[in-house]
Amino acid sequence: MTTFQTGLQRRQLIAAAAGACGLGSFSRAALAQDFPNRPVRIITPFPVGSGPEGVARLVADKLSRAWGKGVLVENKPGGNGFVAIDAFKRGATDGHDLIQLDNVHLSVYPHLMKKLPYDPARDFEPLAPLFKAYFLVAVAANSPYKNIKDLLADAKARPGQLNYGSWSVGNPVHLGSARLAAAMGVEMQHLIFKETTQLYTSVANGDLSFALGSSGSTGPLYRAGKLRYLAVVASKRLSALPDVPTLAEAGGPKDLEVTGWTTLATPPGLPKPLVDRLRADLQKALAEPDMLEKFTAFGYEPFNLPGAAFNKFIADESRVMAEVIRNTRSSLD
């Protein structure tokens, strides 16, 4: 049983204990109907202007209209997201403070760090995923690699000499690239860059063999004709880039997906009727046509999973990340 699954059981016990202490079904339903009774705050670890933060602001606007109360987004970037998480843990525990988290916070850091300033299974109740970002294999526009088969052949001919990059240890691009290399049965070098712009400029200049990147992070150089996509590491083509083949279609490994995603989470132990209402209102907002149009503009894909299925997804991904981190001997301690 994973840490996340164990934490889910703990959250269910907390909710049950709240009921046992006198918060009956009627009063809990009334609490859900009365919510919110003051402005709601969404704390995000992402900086102003970033794609995930932009989605949070769109969601905040939708929920504000639905609830008739202000929903404010408060940016607290820095410290691997720990600044935002600390503010959330010290905030309101009745649902009026929510937090935006991504898969690194919930599925990666627990295995990458021995000491965390939070417990991903005990401190949060994920409501629903906001979006999913798929990653593409990007090479220089004049790269000799015309497809994944070319990249694989060169990697096998020159073991350990091809390189890929990312901006830190443990981010989706690093671990996704390591998974890709392992699935292809080749050895490659990981190079770390200080900034994402520096990373993808190095790919465009031919200093890196390739890099994984979302359509948002690589889009400017791609549209400028300086990058070329060999494939999307997904089971289906992206709606925004229908001409880019999947990894399997391009001659690469099957059944490999590299994604990033974010979620909104509440504090643990809220009454189930309130959690259900929050989840339903969030999913309704995400399904509106103009939100889906914005996803395309950001290079994101809709990602609709109900509560139980989403918790299982997080637990399954956490197991995969634990193995990848163990195999790559990655650590941030």
Short mmCIF file of C-alpha atoms in Angstrom, two decimals:
data_model
loop_
_atom_site.label_atom_id
_atom_site.label_comp_id
_atom_site.label_asym_id
_atom_site.label_seq_id
_atom_site.Cartn_x
_atom_site.Cartn_y
_atom_site.Cartn_z
CA MET A 1 0.00 0.00 0.00
CA THR A 2 1.42 3.41 -0.99
CA THR A 3 1.83 6.41 1.29
CA PHE A 4 -0.90 8.20 -0.64
CA GLN A 5 -3.38 5.34 -0.21
CA THR A 6 -2.58 5.16 3.52
CA GLY A 7 -3.16 8.90 3.79
CA LEU A 8 -6.48 8.58 1.98
CA GLN A 9 -7.63 6.15 4.65
CA ARG A 10 -6.49 8.61 7.34
CA ARG A 11 -8.48 11.42 5.71
CA GLN A 12 -11.58 9.21 5.65
CA LEU A 13 -11.13 8.47 9.36
CA ILE A 14 -10.80 12.19 10.11
CA ALA A 15 -14.07 12.87 8.30
CA ALA A 16 -15.77 10.01 10.16
CA ALA A 17 -14.50 11.35 13.48
CA ALA A 18 -15.93 14.76 12.67
CA GLY A 19 -19.33 13.15 12.21
CA ALA A 20 -18.98 11.23 15.47
CA CYS A 21 -18.28 14.47 17.32
CA GLY A 22 -21.73 15.78 16.55
CA LEU A 23 -21.57 17.13 13.01
CA GLY A 24 -24.59 15.18 11.74
CA SER A 25 -25.61 14.61 8.16
CA PHE A 26 -28.09 17.50 8.17
CA SER A 27 -25.65 20.08 9.53
CA ARG A 28 -22.90 18.89 7.20
CA ALA A 29 -25.21 19.22 4.20
CA ALA A 30 -26.23 22.67 5.41
CA LEU A 31 -22.56 23.65 5.66
CA ALA A 32 -22.04 22.62 2.05
CA GLN A 33 -25.07 24.66 0.92
CA ASP A 34 -23.91 27.73 2.85
CA PHE A 35 -20.38 27.61 1.39
CA PRO A 36 -18.74 30.01 0.75
CA ASN A 37 -19.73 32.62 3.30
CA ARG A 38 -16.71 34.83 2.61
CA PRO A 39 -14.07 35.23 -0.14
CA VAL A 40 -12.14 32.09 -1.09
CA ARG A 41 -8.39 32.07 -1.61
CA ILE A 42 -6.49 29.85 -4.06
CA ILE A 43 -2.83 29.69 -3.11
CA THR A 44 -0.54 28.79 -5.98
CA PRO A 45 3.19 28.06 -5.99
CA PHE A 46 3.42 29.15 -9.62
CA PRO A 47 4.58 32.64 -10.63
CA VAL A 48 2.42 35.25 -12.29
CA GLY A 49 2.18 34.70 -16.03
CA SER A 50 2.94 30.97 -15.98
CA GLY A 51 0.57 28.52 -17.65
CA PRO A 52 -0.58 26.74 -14.47
CA GLU A 53 -1.15 30.06 -12.73
CA GLY A 54 -3.16 31.26 -15.71
CA VAL A 55 -5.43 28.25 -15.42
CA ALA A 56 -5.87 28.91 -11.69
CA ARG A 57 -7.03 32.45 -12.45
CA LEU A 58 -9.49 31.23 -15.06
CA VAL A 59 -10.89 28.71 -12.58
CA ALA A 60 -11.08 31.38 -9.88
CA ASP A 61 -13.17 33.59 -12.17
CA LYS A 62 -15.55 30.72 -12.98
CA LEU A 63 -16.00 29.76 -9.33
CA SER A 64 -16.48 33.38 -8.27
CA ARG A 65 -19.35 33.71 -10.72
CA ALA A 66 -20.89 30.42 -9.61
CA TRP A 67 -20.62 31.15 -5.90
CA GLY A 68 -21.35 34.86 -5.89
CA LYS A 69 -18.25 35.43 -3.74
CA GLY A 70 -14.78 36.62 -4.59
CA VAL A 71 -12.21 33.91 -5.37
CA LEU A 72 -8.71 35.33 -5.20
CA VAL A 73 -5.48 33.80 -6.49
CA GLU A 74 -2.48 34.41 -4.26
CA ASN A 75 0.93 33.72 -5.81
CA LYS A 76 3.57 32.35 -3.46
CA PRO A 77 6.35 30.99 -5.68
CA GLY A 78 9.72 29.78 -4.48
CA GLY A 79 11.21 27.07 -2.31
CA ASN A 80 10.06 24.15 -4.48
CA GLY A 81 6.48 25.15 -3.73
CA PHE A 82 7.06 24.94 0.02
CA VAL A 83 6.30 28.66 0.57
CA ALA A 84 2.81 28.18 -0.83
CA ILE A 85 2.28 24.94 1.04
CA ASP A 86 3.30 26.54 4.36
CA ALA A 87 0.83 29.39 3.78
CA PHE A 88 -1.90 26.87 3.00
CA LYS A 89 -1.20 24.82 6.13
CA ARG A 90 -1.42 27.97 8.25
CA GLY A 91 -4.59 29.14 6.52
CA ALA A 92 -8.29 28.45 6.89
CA THR A 93 -9.22 24.81 7.42
CA ASP A 94 -12.90 25.12 6.46
CA GLY A 95 -12.48 25.08 2.69
CA HIS A 96 -12.10 28.83 2.17
CA ASP A 97 -8.40 28.28 1.46
CA LEU A 98 -7.51 26.00 -1.46
CA ILE A 99 -4.12 25.21 -2.95
CA GLN A 100 -2.90 24.42 -6.43
CA LEU A 101 -0.43 21.53 -6.54
CA ASP A 102 1.21 19.58 -9.33
CA ASN A 103 2.41 16.02 -9.78
CA VAL A 104 5.90 16.88 -8.54
CA HIS A 105 4.52 17.91 -5.14
CA LEU A 106 2.35 14.81 -4.76
CA SER A 107 4.13 12.06 -6.71
CA VAL A 108 7.82 12.99 -6.92
CA TYR A 109 9.08 14.92 -3.90
CA PRO A 110 8.02 12.21 -1.41
CA HIS A 111 10.57 9.90 -3.06
CA LEU A 112 13.16 12.53 -3.95
CA MET A 113 13.53 14.04 -0.47
CA LYS A 114 13.97 12.33 2.86
CA LYS A 115 12.49 15.28 4.75
CA LEU A 116 9.49 17.21 3.48
CA PRO A 117 7.77 20.14 5.25
CA TYR A 118 4.44 18.48 4.46
CA ASP A 119 2.82 15.08 4.22
CA PRO A 120 1.33 14.72 0.72
CA ALA A 121 -1.13 12.09 1.91
CA ARG A 122 -2.23 13.74 5.16
CA ASP A 123 -2.18 17.49 4.47
CA PHE A 124 -4.25 17.67 1.27
CA GLU A 125 -7.51 16.40 -0.20
CA PRO A 126 -7.17 16.62 -4.02
CA LEU A 127 -10.45 17.64 -5.64
CA ALA A 128 -9.88 17.04 -9.34
CA PRO A 129 -7.15 17.52 -11.93
CA LEU A 130 -7.21 20.89 -13.69
CA PHE A 131 -5.40 19.85 -16.87
CA LYS A 132 -2.77 17.55 -18.30
CA ALA A 133 0.30 18.72 -20.21
CA TYR A 134 1.99 16.23 -22.50
CA PHE A 135 5.66 16.41 -23.41
CA LEU A 136 7.18 16.38 -26.87
CA VAL A 137 10.60 15.21 -28.03
CA ALA A 138 12.16 18.43 -29.34
CA VAL A 139 15.32 18.65 -31.47
CA ALA A 140 17.01 21.43 -33.42
CA ALA A 141 15.34 22.32 -36.71
CA ASN A 142 18.48 21.18 -38.56
CA SER A 143 18.99 18.05 -36.42
CA PRO A 144 20.01 14.92 -38.34
CA TYR A 145 17.30 13.04 -36.44
CA LYS A 146 14.23 12.85 -38.66
CA ASN A 147 12.32 10.53 -36.31
CA ILE A 148 12.67 8.58 -33.08
CA LYS A 149 14.29 5.67 -34.89
CA ASP A 150 17.19 7.93 -35.94
CA LEU A 151 17.66 9.12 -32.35
CA LEU A 152 17.54 5.56 -31.04
CA ALA A 153 20.03 4.29 -33.60
CA ASP A 154 22.54 7.03 -32.76
CA ALA A 155 22.10 6.45 -29.01
CA LYS A 156 22.85 2.76 -29.46
CA ALA A 157 25.85 3.48 -31.69
CA ARG A 158 27.33 5.95 -29.17
CA PRO A 159 26.41 4.72 -25.67
CA GLY A 160 26.41 7.49 -23.07
CA GLN A 161 27.38 10.23 -25.53
CA LEU A 162 23.96 11.63 -26.37
CA ASN A 163 22.61 14.17 -23.91
CA TYR A 164 19.30 15.61 -22.86
CA GLY A 165 18.56 18.49 -20.54
CA SER A 166 16.23 19.83 -17.88
CA TRP A 167 16.24 22.62 -15.31
CA SER A 168 16.66 20.55 -12.14
CA VAL A 169 16.78 17.08 -10.65
CA GLY A 170 13.38 15.43 -10.32
CA ASN A 171 11.28 17.61 -12.58
CA PRO A 172 8.97 15.96 -15.16
CA VAL A 173 11.39 16.64 -18.03
CA HIS A 174 14.31 15.02 -16.21
CA LEU A 175 12.44 11.95 -15.03
CA GLY A 176 10.47 11.68 -18.27
CA SER A 177 13.68 11.72 -20.31
CA ALA A 178 15.17 9.08 -18.03
CA ARG A 179 12.06 6.93 -18.54
CA LEU A 180 12.33 7.40 -22.31
CA ALA A 181 16.00 6.36 -22.33
CA ALA A 182 15.25 3.32 -20.18
CA ALA A 183 12.31 2.30 -22.40
CA MET A 184 14.56 2.53 -25.46
CA GLY A 185 17.29 0.56 -23.67
CA VAL A 186 19.97 3.24 -24.12
CA GLU A 187 22.22 5.29 -21.85
CA MET A 188 22.28 9.10 -22.09
CA GLN A 189 23.68 12.02 -20.10
CA HIS A 190 21.50 14.45 -18.15
CA LEU A 191 22.61 18.11 -18.24
CA ILE A 192 21.05 20.72 -15.95
CA PHE A 193 20.34 24.30 -17.04
CA LYS A 194 19.47 27.24 -14.83
CA GLU A 195 16.47 28.36 -16.87
CA THR A 196 14.02 26.76 -19.28
CA THR A 197 14.76 29.38 -21.94
CA GLN A 198 18.45 28.48 -21.77
CA LEU A 199 17.58 24.80 -22.00
CA TYR A 200 15.53 25.01 -25.18
CA THR A 201 17.85 27.56 -26.78
CA SER A 202 20.63 25.00 -26.32
CA VAL A 203 18.51 22.42 -28.11
CA ALA A 204 17.83 24.85 -30.95
CA ASN A 205 21.57 25.58 -31.22
CA GLY A 206 22.38 21.88 -31.43
CA ASP A 207 24.25 21.79 -28.11
CA LEU A 208 21.82 19.17 -26.78
CA SER A 209 20.74 16.03 -28.60
CA PHE A 210 17.12 16.59 -27.53
CA ALA A 211 14.91 17.74 -24.70
CA LEU A 212 11.39 16.99 -23.65
CA GLY A 213 9.15 20.01 -23.44
CA SER A 214 5.51 20.99 -23.36
CA SER A 215 4.05 22.87 -26.29
CA GLY A 216 3.89 25.91 -24.02
CA SER A 217 7.57 25.91 -23.05
CA THR A 218 8.90 25.02 -26.50
CA GLY A 219 6.22 26.75 -28.56
CA PRO A 220 7.99 30.08 -29.22
CA LEU A 221 11.10 28.41 -30.65
CA TYR A 222 8.99 25.86 -32.53
CA ARG A 223 6.88 28.56 -34.17
CA ALA A 224 10.06 30.48 -35.00
CA GLY A 225 11.28 27.46 -36.94
CA LYS A 226 14.19 26.73 -34.59
CA LEU A 227 12.87 23.51 -33.07
CA ARG A 228 11.28 20.43 -34.56
CA TYR A 229 9.12 17.83 -32.81
CA LEU A 230 9.92 14.16 -33.37
CA ALA A 231 6.97 12.86 -31.36
CA VAL A 232 4.64 13.46 -28.44
CA VAL A 233 5.20 11.04 -25.56
CA ALA A 234 1.55 10.09 -25.31
CA SER A 235 -0.92 7.46 -26.45
CA LYS A 236 -2.72 9.87 -28.77
CA ARG A 237 -1.85 12.94 -30.80
CA LEU A 238 -2.38 16.40 -29.35
CA SER A 239 -5.38 18.36 -30.57
CA ALA A 240 -3.22 21.47 -30.97
CA LEU A 241 -0.48 19.59 -32.91
CA PRO A 242 -2.30 16.93 -34.93
CA ASP A 243 0.61 16.45 -37.36
CA VAL A 244 3.06 15.39 -34.64
CA PRO A 245 3.05 11.58 -34.28
CA THR A 246 2.88 9.74 -31.00
CA LEU A 247 6.02 8.07 -29.72
CA ALA A 248 4.83 4.66 -30.90
CA GLU A 249 3.84 6.00 -34.32
CA ALA A 250 7.32 7.51 -34.69
CA GLY A 251 9.02 4.18 -34.05
CA GLY A 252 9.57 4.50 -30.32
CA PRO A 253 8.42 2.49 -27.30
CA LYS A 254 4.72 1.83 -26.82
CA ASP A 255 2.65 2.56 -23.71
CA LEU A 256 4.91 5.37 -22.42
CA GLU A 257 3.38 8.69 -21.40
CA VAL A 258 5.17 11.65 -19.86
CA THR A 259 2.80 14.25 -18.47
CA GLY A 260 2.48 17.09 -16.05
CA TRP A 261 -0.73 18.02 -14.28
CA THR A 262 -2.07 20.24 -11.53
CA THR A 263 -4.93 19.94 -9.10
CA LEU A 264 -6.83 22.02 -6.57
CA ALA A 265 -6.78 20.60 -3.06
CA THR A 266 -8.60 21.33 0.18
CA PRO A 267 -7.47 20.79 3.76
CA PRO A 268 -8.14 17.27 5.06
CA GLY A 269 -11.25 16.29 6.98
CA LEU A 270 -13.86 18.52 5.37
CA PRO A 271 -17.41 17.14 5.44
CA LYS A 272 -18.08 14.92 2.43
CA PRO A 273 -21.05 16.99 1.17
CA LEU A 274 -18.78 20.04 1.01
CA VAL A 275 -15.99 18.15 -0.75
CA ASP A 276 -18.51 16.74 -3.21
CA ARG A 277 -19.88 20.20 -3.93
CA LEU A 278 -16.44 21.73 -4.38
CA ARG A 279 -15.44 18.92 -6.72
CA ALA A 280 -18.65 19.20 -8.76
CA ASP A 281 -18.39 22.99 -9.09
CA LEU A 282 -14.75 22.73 -10.13
CA GLN A 283 -15.41 20.07 -12.74
CA LYS A 284 -18.35 22.07 -14.13
CA ALA A 285 -16.11 25.13 -14.50
CA LEU A 286 -13.40 23.12 -16.24
CA ALA A 287 -15.89 21.71 -18.77
CA GLU A 288 -17.13 25.08 -20.04
CA PRO A 289 -16.33 25.67 -23.75
CA ASP A 290 -14.23 28.80 -23.24
CA MET A 291 -12.08 26.96 -20.67
CA LEU A 292 -11.40 24.23 -23.22
CA GLU A 293 -10.41 26.89 -25.73
CA LYS A 294 -7.95 28.32 -23.22
CA PHE A 295 -6.46 24.88 -22.67
CA THR A 296 -5.65 24.68 -26.36
CA ALA A 297 -4.03 28.12 -26.22
CA PHE A 298 -1.87 27.01 -23.28
CA GLY A 299 -1.04 23.71 -24.96
CA TYR A 300 -2.92 21.72 -22.31
CA GLU A 301 -5.38 18.86 -22.62
CA PRO A 302 -8.56 18.31 -20.55
CA PHE A 303 -8.07 15.78 -17.75
CA ASN A 304 -11.35 14.70 -16.20
CA LEU A 305 -11.21 12.10 -13.43
CA PRO A 306 -13.68 11.66 -10.57
CA GLY A 307 -12.38 11.75 -7.01
CA ALA A 308 -11.70 8.06 -6.35
CA ALA A 309 -10.20 7.47 -9.79
CA PHE A 310 -7.97 10.54 -9.42
CA ASN A 311 -6.68 9.35 -6.05
CA LYS A 312 -5.85 5.99 -7.62
CA PHE A 313 -4.11 7.75 -10.50
CA ILE A 314 -1.93 9.72 -8.07
CA ALA A 315 -1.06 6.57 -6.13
CA ASP A 316 -0.16 4.68 -9.31
CA GLU A 317 1.98 7.54 -10.61
CA SER A 318 3.70 7.78 -7.24
CA ARG A 319 4.77 4.14 -7.53
CA VAL A 320 6.16 4.73 -11.02
CA MET A 321 8.08 7.82 -9.91
CA ALA A 322 9.53 5.96 -6.92
CA GLU A 323 10.99 3.34 -9.26
CA VAL A 324 12.37 5.91 -11.70
CA ILE A 325 13.99 7.90 -8.91
CA ARG A 326 15.47 4.74 -7.44
CA ASN A 327 16.84 3.61 -10.80
CA THR A 328 18.36 7.02 -11.59
CA ARG A 329 19.70 7.41 -8.03
CA SER A 330 18.20 10.88 -7.94
CA SER A 331 18.01 12.88 -4.71
CA LEU A 332 17.55 16.45 -3.53
CA ASP A 333 18.74 15.82 0.04
#
